[in-house]
JSON list of C-alpha atoms in Angstrom, two decimals:
[
{"chain": "C", "resi": 1, "resn": "UNK", "atom": "CA", "xyz": [-54.47, -13.92, 39.99]},
{"chain": "C", "resi": 2, "resn": "UNK", "atom": "CA", "xyz": [-51.50, -12.12, 39.58]},
{"chain": "C", "resi": 3, "resn": "UNK", "atom": "CA", "xyz": [-49.77, -10.03, 36.84]},
{"chain": "C", "resi": 4, "resn": "UNK", "atom": "CA", "xyz": [-46.27, -10.93, 35.89]},
{"chain": "C", "resi": 5, "resn": "UNK", "atom": "CA", "xyz": [-43.94, -8.45, 34.21]},
{"chain": "C", "resi": 6, "resn": "UNK", "atom": "CA", "xyz": [-41.17, -10.04, 32.44]},
{"chain": "C", "resi": 7, "resn": "UNK", "atom": "CA", "xyz": [-38.34, -7.55, 30.96]},
{"chain": "C", "resi": 8, "resn": "UNK", "atom": "CA", "xyz": [-36.83, -7.55, 28.81]},
{"chain": "C", "resi": 9, "resn": "UNK", "atom": "CA", "xyz": [-39.27, -8.99, 26.27]},
{"chain": "C", "resi": 10, "resn": "UNK", "atom": "CA", "xyz": [-36.56, -9.87, 23.66]},
{"chain": "C", "resi": 11, "resn": "UNK", "atom": "CA", "xyz": [-33.06, -9.53, 23.21]},
{"chain": "C", "resi": 12, "resn": "UNK", "atom": "CA", "xyz": [-30.23, -10.51, 20.36]},
{"chain": "C", "resi": 13, "resn": "UNK", "atom": "CA", "xyz": [-26.94, -11.36, 22.26]},
{"chain": "C", "resi": 14, "resn": "UNK", "atom": "CA", "xyz": [-23.78, -11.76, 21.00]},
{"chain": "C", "resi": 15, "resn": "UNK", "atom": "CA", "xyz": [-22.34, -15.15, 21.92]},
{"chain": "C", "resi": 16, "resn": "UNK", "atom": "CA", "xyz": [-20.15, -14.98, 25.01]},
{"chain": "C", "resi": 17, "resn": "UNK", "atom": "CA", "xyz": [-22.11, -11.99, 27.10]},
{"chain": "C", "resi": 18, "resn": "UNK", "atom": "CA", "xyz": [-24.87, -12.65, 29.44]},
{"chain": "C", "resi": 19, "resn": "UNK", "atom": "CA", "xyz": [-28.11, -11.47, 29.94]},
{"chain": "C", "resi": 20, "resn": "UNK", "atom": "CA", "xyz": [-30.23, -10.57, 32.56]},
{"chain": "C", "resi": 21, "resn": "UNK", "atom": "CA", "xyz": [-33.90, -11.19, 32.76]},
{"chain": "C", "resi": 22, "resn": "UNK", "atom": "CA", "xyz": [-36.21, -9.87, 35.35]},
{"chain": "C", "resi": 23, "resn": "UNK", "atom": "CA", "xyz": [-39.08, -10.96, 36.75]},
{"chain": "C", "resi": 24, "resn": "UNK", "atom": "CA", "xyz": [-41.85, -8.87, 39.15]},
{"chain": "C", "resi": 25, "resn": "UNK", "atom": "CA", "xyz": [-45.14, -10.49, 40.34]},
{"chain": "C", "resi": 26, "resn": "UNK", "atom": "CA", "xyz": [-47.41, -7.57, 41.50]},
{"chain": "C", "resi": 27, "resn": "UNK", "atom": "CA", "xyz": [-48.94, -9.62, 44.58]},
{"chain": "C", "resi": 28, "resn": "UNK", "atom": "CA", "xyz": [-46.74, -12.00, 47.07]},
{"chain": "C", "resi": 29, "resn": "UNK", "atom": "CA", "xyz": [-46.30, -15.47, 45.76]},
{"chain": "C", "resi": 30, "resn": "UNK", "atom": "CA", "xyz": [-44.74, -18.54, 47.66]},
{"chain": "C", "resi": 31, "resn": "UNK", "atom": "CA", "xyz": [-43.01, -19.92, 44.69]},
{"chain": "C", "resi": 32, "resn": "UNK", "atom": "CA", "xyz": [-41.49, -19.03, 41.37]},
{"chain": "C", "resi": 33, "resn": "UNK", "atom": "CA", "xyz": [-40.45, -20.49, 38.91]},
{"chain": "C", "resi": 34, "resn": "UNK", "atom": "CA", "xyz": [-37.81, -20.51, 35.76]},
{"chain": "C", "resi": 35, "resn": "UNK", "atom": "CA", "xyz": [-39.06, -22.32, 32.47]},
{"chain": "C", "resi": 36, "resn": "UNK", "atom": "CA", "xyz": [-37.56, -22.54, 29.05]},
{"chain": "C", "resi": 37, "resn": "UNK", "atom": "CA", "xyz": [-39.54, -23.05, 26.14]},
{"chain": "C", "resi": 38, "resn": "UNK", "atom": "CA", "xyz": [-37.73, -24.06, 22.58]},
{"chain": "C", "resi": 39, "resn": "UNK", "atom": "CA", "xyz": [-39.62, -22.83, 19.30]},
{"chain": "C", "resi": 40, "resn": "UNK", "atom": "CA", "xyz": [-42.59, -24.96, 19.25]},
{"chain": "C", "resi": 41, "resn": "UNK", "atom": "CA", "xyz": [-42.01, -27.00, 22.29]},
{"chain": "C", "resi": 42, "resn": "UNK", "atom": "CA", "xyz": [-43.11, -27.86, 25.80]},
{"chain": "C", "resi": 43, "resn": "UNK", "atom": "CA", "xyz": [-41.91, -25.49, 29.15]},
{"chain": "C", "resi": 44, "resn": "UNK", "atom": "CA", "xyz": [-38.72, -26.87, 30.51]},
{"chain": "C", "resi": 45, "resn": "UNK", "atom": "CA", "xyz": [-38.28, -26.36, 33.90]},
{"chain": "C", "resi": 46, "resn": "UNK", "atom": "CA", "xyz": [-35.04, -24.86, 34.86]},
{"chain": "C", "resi": 47, "resn": "UNK", "atom": "CA", "xyz": [-35.13, -24.38, 38.10]},
{"chain": "C", "resi": 48, "resn": "UNK", "atom": "CA", "xyz": [-37.31, -22.83, 41.31]},
{"chain": "C", "resi": 49, "resn": "UNK", "atom": "CA", "xyz": [-36.17, -19.47, 42.75]},
{"chain": "C", "resi": 50, "resn": "UNK", "atom": "CA", "xyz": [-35.52, -19.34, 46.17]},
{"chain": "C", "resi": 51, "resn": "UNK", "atom": "CA", "xyz": [-36.04, -16.58, 48.51]},
{"chain": "C", "resi": 52, "resn": "UNK", "atom": "CA", "xyz": [-33.00, -15.27, 49.94]},
{"chain": "C", "resi": 53, "resn": "UNK", "atom": "CA", "xyz": [-31.12, -18.51, 49.51]},
{"chain": "C", "resi": 54, "resn": "UNK", "atom": "CA", "xyz": [-29.96, -20.16, 46.37]},
{"chain": "C", "resi": 55, "resn": "UNK", "atom": "CA", "xyz": [-32.25, -21.93, 43.90]},
{"chain": "C", "resi": 56, "resn": "UNK", "atom": "CA", "xyz": [-33.29, -25.47, 43.07]},
{"chain": "C", "resi": 57, "resn": "UNK", "atom": "CA", "xyz": [-31.53, -26.69, 40.22]},
{"chain": "C", "resi": 58, "resn": "UNK", "atom": "CA", "xyz": [-33.16, -29.66, 37.61]},
{"chain": "C", "resi": 59, "resn": "UNK", "atom": "CA", "xyz": [-31.22, -32.20, 36.29]},
{"chain": "C", "resi": 60, "resn": "UNK", "atom": "CA", "xyz": [-29.48, -30.38, 33.35]},
{"chain": "C", "resi": 61, "resn": "UNK", "atom": "CA", "xyz": [-29.17, -26.96, 34.34]},
{"chain": "C", "resi": 62, "resn": "UNK", "atom": "CA", "xyz": [-26.43, -25.37, 36.92]},
{"chain": "C", "resi": 63, "resn": "UNK", "atom": "CA", "xyz": [-25.80, -22.79, 39.06]},
{"chain": "C", "resi": 64, "resn": "UNK", "atom": "CA", "xyz": [-22.52, -21.28, 36.66]},
{"chain": "C", "resi": 65, "resn": "UNK", "atom": "CA", "xyz": [-24.31, -20.95, 33.65]},
{"chain": "C", "resi": 66, "resn": "UNK", "atom": "CA", "xyz": [-28.57, -20.07, 35.11]},
{"chain": "C", "resi": 67, "resn": "UNK", "atom": "CA", "xyz": [-27.38, -17.89, 38.29]},
{"chain": "C", "resi": 68, "resn": "UNK", "atom": "CA", "xyz": [-30.85, -16.53, 39.69]},
{"chain": "C", "resi": 69, "resn": "UNK", "atom": "CA", "xyz": [-31.49, -14.41, 42.52]},
{"chain": "C", "resi": 70, "resn": "UNK", "atom": "CA", "xyz": [-34.84, -13.65, 44.78]},
{"chain": "C", "resi": 71, "resn": "UNK", "atom": "CA", "xyz": [-34.34, -11.18, 47.13]},
{"chain": "C", "resi": 72, "resn": "UNK", "atom": "CA", "xyz": [-37.88, -10.59, 48.35]},
{"chain": "C", "resi": 73, "resn": "UNK", "atom": "CA", "xyz": [-41.11, -12.50, 47.44]},
{"chain": "C", "resi": 74, "resn": "UNK", "atom": "CA", "xyz": [-42.20, -10.29, 44.56]},
{"chain": "C", "resi": 75, "resn": "UNK", "atom": "CA", "xyz": [-39.03, -10.27, 42.54]},
{"chain": "C", "resi": 76, "resn": "UNK", "atom": "CA", "xyz": [-36.56, -12.57, 40.53]},
{"chain": "C", "resi": 77, "resn": "UNK", "atom": "CA", "xyz": [-33.78, -12.55, 38.06]},
{"chain": "C", "resi": 78, "resn": "UNK", "atom": "CA", "xyz": [-32.44, -15.16, 35.69]},
{"chain": "C", "resi": 79, "resn": "UNK", "atom": "CA", "xyz": [-29.06, -14.92, 33.87]},
{"chain": "C", "resi": 80, "resn": "UNK", "atom": "CA", "xyz": [-28.27, -16.56, 30.86]},
{"chain": "C", "resi": 81, "resn": "UNK", "atom": "CA", "xyz": [-24.18, -16.75, 30.93]},
{"chain": "C", "resi": 82, "resn": "UNK", "atom": "CA", "xyz": [-21.66, -17.61, 28.37]},
{"chain": "C", "resi": 83, "resn": "UNK", "atom": "CA", "xyz": [-24.06, -17.80, 25.87]},
{"chain": "C", "resi": 84, "resn": "UNK", "atom": "CA", "xyz": [-24.22, -19.87, 22.81]},
{"chain": "C", "resi": 85, "resn": "UNK", "atom": "CA", "xyz": [-26.17, -20.18, 20.08]},
{"chain": "C", "resi": 86, "resn": "UNK", "atom": "CA", "xyz": [-28.14, -23.40, 21.96]},
{"chain": "C", "resi": 87, "resn": "UNK", "atom": "CA", "xyz": [-29.06, -20.68, 24.08]},
{"chain": "C", "resi": 88, "resn": "UNK", "atom": "CA", "xyz": [-31.66, -19.11, 21.73]},
{"chain": "C", "resi": 89, "resn": "UNK", "atom": "CA", "xyz": [-35.48, -19.97, 23.43]},
{"chain": "C", "resi": 90, "resn": "UNK", "atom": "CA", "xyz": [-38.20, -18.27, 25.23]},
{"chain": "C", "resi": 91, "resn": "UNK", "atom": "CA", "xyz": [-37.81, -17.90, 28.81]},
{"chain": "C", "resi": 92, "resn": "UNK", "atom": "CA", "xyz": [-40.36, -17.65, 31.07]},
{"chain": "C", "resi": 93, "resn": "UNK", "atom": "CA", "xyz": [-40.83, -16.83, 34.71]},
{"chain": "C", "resi": 94, "resn": "UNK", "atom": "CA", "xyz": [-43.91, -18.55, 36.57]},
{"chain": "C", "resi": 95, "resn": "UNK", "atom": "CA", "xyz": [-45.62, -17.81, 40.18]},
{"chain": "C", "resi": 96, "resn": "UNK", "atom": "CA", "xyz": [-47.46, -19.48, 42.40]},
{"chain": "C", "resi": 97, "resn": "UNK", "atom": "CA", "xyz": [-49.03, -19.93, 45.75]},
{"chain": "C", "resi": 98, "resn": "UNK", "atom": "CA", "xyz": [-47.20, -22.68, 46.44]},
{"chain": "C", "resi": 99, "resn": "UNK", "atom": "CA", "xyz": [-50.46, -24.96, 46.43]},
{"chain": "C", "resi": 100, "resn": "UNK", "atom": "CA", "xyz": [-51.79, -27.89, 44.61]},
{"chain": "C", "resi": 101, "resn": "UNK", "atom": "CA", "xyz": [-55.00, -26.24, 44.12]},
{"chain": "C", "resi": 102, "resn": "UNK", "atom": "CA", "xyz": [-53.78, -22.98, 42.95]},
{"chain": "C", "resi": 103, "resn": "UNK", "atom": "CA", "xyz": [-53.29, -22.01, 39.39]},
{"chain": "C", "resi": 104, "resn": "UNK", "atom": "CA", "xyz": [-49.33, -21.06, 38.10]},
{"chain": "C", "resi": 105, "resn": "UNK", "atom": "CA", "xyz": [-49.23, -17.88, 36.16]},
{"chain": "C", "resi": 106, "resn": "UNK", "atom": "CA", "xyz": [-46.55, -16.79, 33.26]},
{"chain": "C", "resi": 107, "resn": "UNK", "atom": "CA", "xyz": [-44.79, -13.87, 32.29]},
{"chain": "C", "resi": 108, "resn": "UNK", "atom": "CA", "xyz": [-45.09, -12.70, 28.70]},
{"chain": "C", "resi": 109, "resn": "UNK", "atom": "CA", "xyz": [-41.40, -14.37, 28.27]},
{"chain": "C", "resi": 110, "resn": "UNK", "atom": "CA", "xyz": [-38.05, -13.06, 26.95]},
{"chain": "C", "resi": 111, "resn": "UNK", "atom": "CA", "xyz": [-37.36, -14.24, 23.41]},
{"chain": "C", "resi": 112, "resn": "UNK", "atom": "CA", "xyz": [-33.80, -14.92, 23.14]},
{"chain": "C", "resi": 113, "resn": "UNK", "atom": "CA", "xyz": [-31.33, -14.96, 20.32]},
{"chain": "C", "resi": 114, "resn": "UNK", "atom": "CA", "xyz": [-28.23, -15.66, 20.24]},
{"chain": "C", "resi": 115, "resn": "UNK", "atom": "CA", "xyz": [-25.93, -15.00, 17.61]},
{"chain": "N", "resi": 1, "resn": "UNK", "atom": "CA", "xyz": [-40.47, -37.48, 34.89]},
{"chain": "N", "resi": 2, "resn": "UNK", "atom": "CA", "xyz": [-42.72, -35.84, 31.62]},
{"chain": "N", "resi": 3, "resn": "UNK", "atom": "CA", "xyz": [-46.31, -36.56, 31.52]},
{"chain": "N", "resi": 4, "resn": "UNK", "atom": "CA", "xyz": [-47.06, -38.10, 27.82]},
{"chain": "N", "resi": 5, "resn": "UNK", "atom": "CA", "xyz": [-49.94, -36.08, 25.77]},
{"chain": "N", "resi": 6, "resn": "UNK", "atom": "CA", "xyz": [-51.60, -37.65, 22.85]},
{"chain": "N", "resi": 7, "resn": "UNK", "atom": "CA", "xyz": [-52.60, -37.38, 20.42]},
{"chain": "N", "resi": 8, "resn": "UNK", "atom": "CA", "xyz": [-49.51, -34.47, 19.32]},
{"chain": "N", "resi": 9, "resn": "UNK", "atom": "CA", "xyz": [-51.91, -32.88, 17.06]},
{"chain": "N", "resi": 10, "resn": "UNK", "atom": "CA", "xyz": [-55.47, -32.56, 16.08]},
{"chain": "N", "resi": 11, "resn": "UNK", "atom": "CA", "xyz": [-57.42, -30.45, 13.23]},
{"chain": "N", "resi": 12, "resn": "UNK", "atom": "CA", "xyz": [-61.14, -29.90, 14.04]},
{"chain": "N", "resi": 13, "resn": "UNK", "atom": "CA", "xyz": [-64.42, -28.35, 12.37]},
{"chain": "N", "resi": 14, "resn": "UNK", "atom": "CA", "xyz": [-65.91, -25.71, 14.29]},
{"chain": "N", "resi": 15, "resn": "UNK", "atom": "CA", "xyz": [-68.36, -27.32, 16.35]},
{"chain": "N", "resi": 16, "resn": "UNK", "atom": "CA", "xyz": [-66.38, -30.89, 16.55]},
{"chain": "N", "resi": 17, "resn": "UNK", "atom": "CA", "xyz": [-65.39, -32.16, 19.78]},
{"chain": "N", "resi": 18, "resn": "UNK", "atom": "CA", "xyz": [-61.82, -33.43, 20.66]},
{"chain": "N", "resi": 19, "resn": "UNK", "atom": "CA", "xyz": [-60.27, -35.26, 23.60]},
{"chain": "N", "resi": 20, "resn": "UNK", "atom": "CA", "xyz": [-56.48, -34.61, 24.53]},
{"chain": "N", "resi": 21, "resn": "UNK", "atom": "CA", "xyz": [-55.08, -37.41, 26.97]},
{"chain": "N", "resi": 22, "resn": "UNK", "atom": "CA", "xyz": [-52.30, -36.64, 29.62]},
{"chain": "N", "resi": 23, "resn": "UNK", "atom": "CA", "xyz": [-50.52, -39.75, 31.08]},
{"chain": "N", "resi": 24, "resn": "UNK", "atom": "CA", "xyz": [-47.72, -39.88, 33.52]},
{"chain": "N", "resi": 25, "resn": "UNK", "atom": "CA", "xyz": [-45.37, -43.31, 34.58]},
{"chain": "N", "resi": 26, "resn": "UNK", "atom": "CA", "xyz": [-45.45, -41.23, 38.46]},
{"chain": "N", "resi": 27, "resn": "UNK", "atom": "CA", "xyz": [-48.56, -41.32, 40.70]},
{"chain": "N", "resi": 28, "resn": "UNK", "atom": "CA", "xyz": [-50.90, -38.11, 39.75]},
{"chain": "N", "resi": 29, "resn": "UNK", "atom": "CA", "xyz": [-51.50, -35.50, 42.72]},
{"chain": "N", "resi": 30, "resn": "UNK", "atom": "CA", "xyz": [-52.73, -32.98, 40.19]},
{"chain": "N", "resi": 31, "resn": "UNK", "atom": "CA", "xyz": [-53.15, -31.72, 36.95]},
{"chain": "N", "resi": 32, "resn": "UNK", "atom": "CA", "xyz": [-53.02, -28.75, 35.55]},
{"chain": "N", "resi": 33, "resn": "UNK", "atom": "CA", "xyz": [-54.30, -27.32, 32.09]},
{"chain": "N", "resi": 34, "resn": "UNK", "atom": "CA", "xyz": [-53.15, -24.81, 29.95]},
{"chain": "N", "resi": 35, "resn": "UNK", "atom": "CA", "xyz": [-53.61, -23.12, 26.48]},
{"chain": "N", "resi": 36, "resn": "UNK", "atom": "CA", "xyz": [-50.83, -21.59, 24.82]},
{"chain": "N", "resi": 37, "resn": "UNK", "atom": "CA", "xyz": [-51.18, -19.25, 21.71]},
{"chain": "N", "resi": 38, "resn": "UNK", "atom": "CA", "xyz": [-48.42, -18.41, 19.16]},
{"chain": "N", "resi": 39, "resn": "UNK", "atom": "CA", "xyz": [-46.38, -15.65, 20.71]},
{"chain": "N", "resi": 40, "resn": "UNK", "atom": "CA", "xyz": [-48.35, -15.65, 24.13]},
{"chain": "N", "resi": 41, "resn": "UNK", "atom": "CA", "xyz": [-47.82, -17.01, 27.36]},
{"chain": "N", "resi": 42, "resn": "UNK", "atom": "CA", "xyz": [-49.24, -20.07, 28.56]},
{"chain": "N", "resi": 43, "resn": "UNK", "atom": "CA", "xyz": [-53.35, -19.61, 29.89]},
{"chain": "N", "resi": 44, "resn": "UNK", "atom": "CA", "xyz": [-54.55, -21.41, 32.74]},
{"chain": "N", "resi": 45, "resn": "UNK", "atom": "CA", "xyz": [-57.56, -23.72, 31.83]},
{"chain": "N", "resi": 46, "resn": "UNK", "atom": "CA", "xyz": [-58.08, -25.74, 35.48]},
{"chain": "N", "resi": 47, "resn": "UNK", "atom": "CA", "xyz": [-56.42, -27.86, 37.91]},
{"chain": "N", "resi": 48, "resn": "UNK", "atom": "CA", "xyz": [-57.70, -31.32, 39.13]},
{"chain": "N", "resi": 49, "resn": "UNK", "atom": "CA", "xyz": [-56.79, -32.84, 42.33]},
{"chain": "N", "resi": 50, "resn": "UNK", "atom": "CA", "xyz": [-56.26, -36.34, 43.45]},
{"chain": "N", "resi": 51, "resn": "UNK", "atom": "CA", "xyz": [-59.60, -37.43, 45.12]},
{"chain": "N", "resi": 52, "resn": "UNK", "atom": "CA", "xyz": [-61.34, -34.55, 43.40]},
{"chain": "N", "resi": 53, "resn": "UNK", "atom": "CA", "xyz": [-64.27, -34.14, 41.45]},
{"chain": "N", "resi": 54, "resn": "UNK", "atom": "CA", "xyz": [-64.15, -33.33, 37.22]},
{"chain": "N", "resi": 55, "resn": "UNK", "atom": "CA", "xyz": [-63.51, -30.12, 36.34]},
{"chain": "N", "resi": 56, "resn": "UNK", "atom": "CA", "xyz": [-65.05, -27.97, 33.90]},
{"chain": "N", "resi": 57, "resn": "UNK", "atom": "CA", "xyz": [-67.15, -24.88, 32.90]},
{"chain": "N", "resi": 58, "resn": "UNK", "atom": "CA", "xyz": [-69.54, -24.54, 29.88]},
{"chain": "N", "resi": 59, "resn": "UNK", "atom": "CA", "xyz": [-67.84, -26.76, 26.59]},
{"chain": "N", "resi": 60, "resn": "UNK", "atom": "CA", "xyz": [-64.25, -27.54, 28.17]},
{"chain": "N", "resi": 61, "resn": "UNK", "atom": "CA", "xyz": [-63.92, -29.85, 31.06]},
{"chain": "N", "resi": 62, "resn": "UNK", "atom": "CA", "xyz": [-61.63, -32.31, 32.27]},
{"chain": "N", "resi": 63, "resn": "UNK", "atom": "CA", "xyz": [-61.14, -35.83, 34.57]},
{"chain": "N", "resi": 64, "resn": "UNK", "atom": "CA", "xyz": [-58.53, -37.20, 36.37]},
{"chain": "N", "resi": 65, "resn": "UNK", "atom": "CA", "xyz": [-58.68, -40.94, 36.88]},
{"chain": "N", "resi": 66, "resn": "UNK", "atom": "CA", "xyz": [-56.10, -42.12, 39.79]},
{"chain": "N", "resi": 67, "resn": "UNK", "atom": "CA", "xyz": [-55.80, -45.45, 38.90]},
{"chain": "N", "resi": 68, "resn": "UNK", "atom": "CA", "xyz": [-54.88, -45.01, 35.18]},
{"chain": "N", "resi": 69, "resn": "UNK", "atom": "CA", "xyz": [-52.47, -42.10, 36.36]},
{"chain": "N", "resi": 70, "resn": "UNK", "atom": "CA", "xyz": [-53.99, -39.93, 33.39]},
{"chain": "N", "resi": 71, "resn": "UNK", "atom": "CA", "xyz": [-56.09, -36.73, 32.80]},
{"chain": "N", "resi": 72, "resn": "UNK", "atom": "CA", "xyz": [-58.41, -36.09, 29.96]},
{"chain": "N", "resi": 73, "resn": "UNK", "atom": "CA", "xyz": [-59.34, -32.61, 28.57]},
{"chain": "N", "resi": 74, "resn": "UNK", "atom": "CA", "xyz": [-62.59, -32.66, 26.84]},
{"chain": "N", "resi": 75, "resn": "UNK", "atom": "CA", "xyz": [-62.88, -29.75, 24.43]},
{"chain": "N", "resi": 76, "resn": "UNK", "atom": "CA", "xyz": [-67.06, -29.76, 22.82]},
{"chain": "N", "resi": 77, "resn": "UNK", "atom": "CA", "xyz": [-68.50, -27.83, 19.99]},
{"chain": "N", "resi": 78, "resn": "UNK", "atom": "CA", "xyz": [-65.39, -26.02, 19.19]},
{"chain": "N", "resi": 79, "resn": "UNK", "atom": "CA", "xyz": [-64.88, -22.70, 18.38]},
{"chain": "N", "resi": 80, "resn": "UNK", "atom": "CA", "xyz": [-62.07, -21.17, 16.34]},
{"chain": "N", "resi": 81, "resn": "UNK", "atom": "CA", "xyz": [-61.29, -19.33, 19.31]},
{"chain": "N", "resi": 82, "resn": "UNK", "atom": "CA", "xyz": [-59.99, -22.91, 20.97]},
{"chain": "N", "resi": 83, "resn": "UNK", "atom": "CA", "xyz": [-57.06, -23.33, 18.73]},
{"chain": "N", "resi": 84, "resn": "UNK", "atom": "CA", "xyz": [-53.49, -23.22, 19.85]},
{"chain": "N", "resi": 85, "resn": "UNK", "atom": "CA", "xyz": [-51.19, -25.79, 21.90]},
{"chain": "N", "resi": 86, "resn": "UNK", "atom": "CA", "xyz": [-52.48, -27.59, 25.24]},
{"chain": "N", "resi": 87, "resn": "UNK", "atom": "CA", "xyz": [-50.25, -28.48, 27.58]},
{"chain": "N", "resi": 88, "resn": "UNK", "atom": "CA", "xyz": [-50.74, -30.43, 30.94]},
{"chain": "N", "resi": 89, "resn": "UNK", "atom": "CA", "xyz": [-48.66, -30.18, 33.93]},
{"chain": "N", "resi": 90, "resn": "UNK", "atom": "CA", "xyz": [-48.32, -32.42, 36.52]},
{"chain": "N", "resi": 91, "resn": "UNK", "atom": "CA", "xyz": [-47.60, -31.82, 39.98]},
{"chain": "N", "resi": 92, "resn": "UNK", "atom": "CA", "xyz": [-46.00, -33.47, 43.11]},
{"chain": "N", "resi": 93, "resn": "UNK", "atom": "CA", "xyz": [-46.56, -34.82, 46.28]},
{"chain": "N", "resi": 94, "resn": "UNK", "atom": "CA", "xyz": [-45.03, -31.38, 47.69]},
{"chain": "N", "resi": 95, "resn": "UNK", "atom": "CA", "xyz": [-47.90, -28.92, 47.10]},
{"chain": "N", "resi": 96, "resn": "UNK", "atom": "CA", "xyz": [-45.12, -26.43, 45.49]},
{"chain": "N", "resi": 97, "resn": "UNK", "atom": "CA", "xyz": [-46.78, -25.67, 42.41]},
{"chain": "N", "resi": 98, "resn": "UNK", "atom": "CA", "xyz": [-43.44, -26.95, 40.54]},
{"chain": "N", "resi": 99, "resn": "UNK", "atom": "CA", "xyz": [-45.28, -28.46, 37.45]},
{"chain": "N", "resi": 100, "resn": "UNK", "atom": "CA", "xyz": [-43.83, -30.89, 34.71]},
{"chain": "N", "resi": 101, "resn": "UNK", "atom": "CA", "xyz": [-45.41, -30.65, 31.28]},
{"chain": "N", "resi": 102, "resn": "UNK", "atom": "CA", "xyz": [-45.82, -32.60, 28.88]},
{"chain": "N", "resi": 103, "resn": "UNK", "atom": "CA", "xyz": [-44.89, -32.17, 25.12]},
{"chain": "N", "resi": 104, "resn": "UNK", "atom": "CA", "xyz": [-48.01, -30.19, 24.41]},
{"chain": "N", "resi": 105, "resn": "UNK", "atom": "CA", "xyz": [-50.52, -30.86, 22.08]},
{"chain": "N", "resi": 106, "resn": "UNK", "atom": "CA", "xyz": [-51.41, -28.87, 19.04]},
{"chain": "N", "resi": 107, "resn": "UNK", "atom": "CA", "xyz": [-55.09, -28.06, 18.51]},
{"chain": "N", "resi": 108, "resn": "UNK", "atom": "CA", "xyz": [-56.30, -26.16, 14.92]},
{"chain": "N", "resi": 109, "resn": "UNK", "atom": "CA", "xyz": [-60.01, -25.07, 14.55]},
{"chain": "N", "resi": 110, "resn": "UNK", "atom": "CA", "xyz": [-61.11, -24.58, 11.16]},
{"chain": "N", "resi": 111, "resn": "UNK", "atom": "CA", "xyz": [-64.03, -22.79, 9.99]}
]
């Protein structure tokens, strides 16, 4: 399985600012995804990061708030824009070879606190 | 649509068995099971595919009932290391690897 490096691992940010989270996979994957996990809650899919094109967002998430880039097969970024305390959460990057019979693997997550 | 897991929480003694269920209102094509310990990334356990066989290794196994649109995870003779939150993730027909996760089942194994 692939190893995903995510950084920063945690950050405390002022409201109104933006934070960019980086995700690096050690081998080529077909698909990359970004999830949000509130403390004690499930993983909620934010978007699918598409290589070289705009990300595909899930209901309730918009590009202006969560712009995503994926310039190549092994790297993606998620920006949390104009942050408010409600954005405090863990953000997880995930990679998959894009087949139903293969696992999805996760980065260690970025714990974001907005004050 | 988010799959529904039951129970929400389980407390066991070492050596006891547990079953965690994952149900969907939509047709299931694949079900992935993960375990997450506090502060850590989810760890892959197994995948079950539509039309596939029951999977398992040693004391953790799972089944997939297409008619009921349900998967069950079986933990046999539980160990302390089994403690954590278990998530099922359901995949659609597009084979994209995109998963929608259930709300999770917290399992605590006591000595």
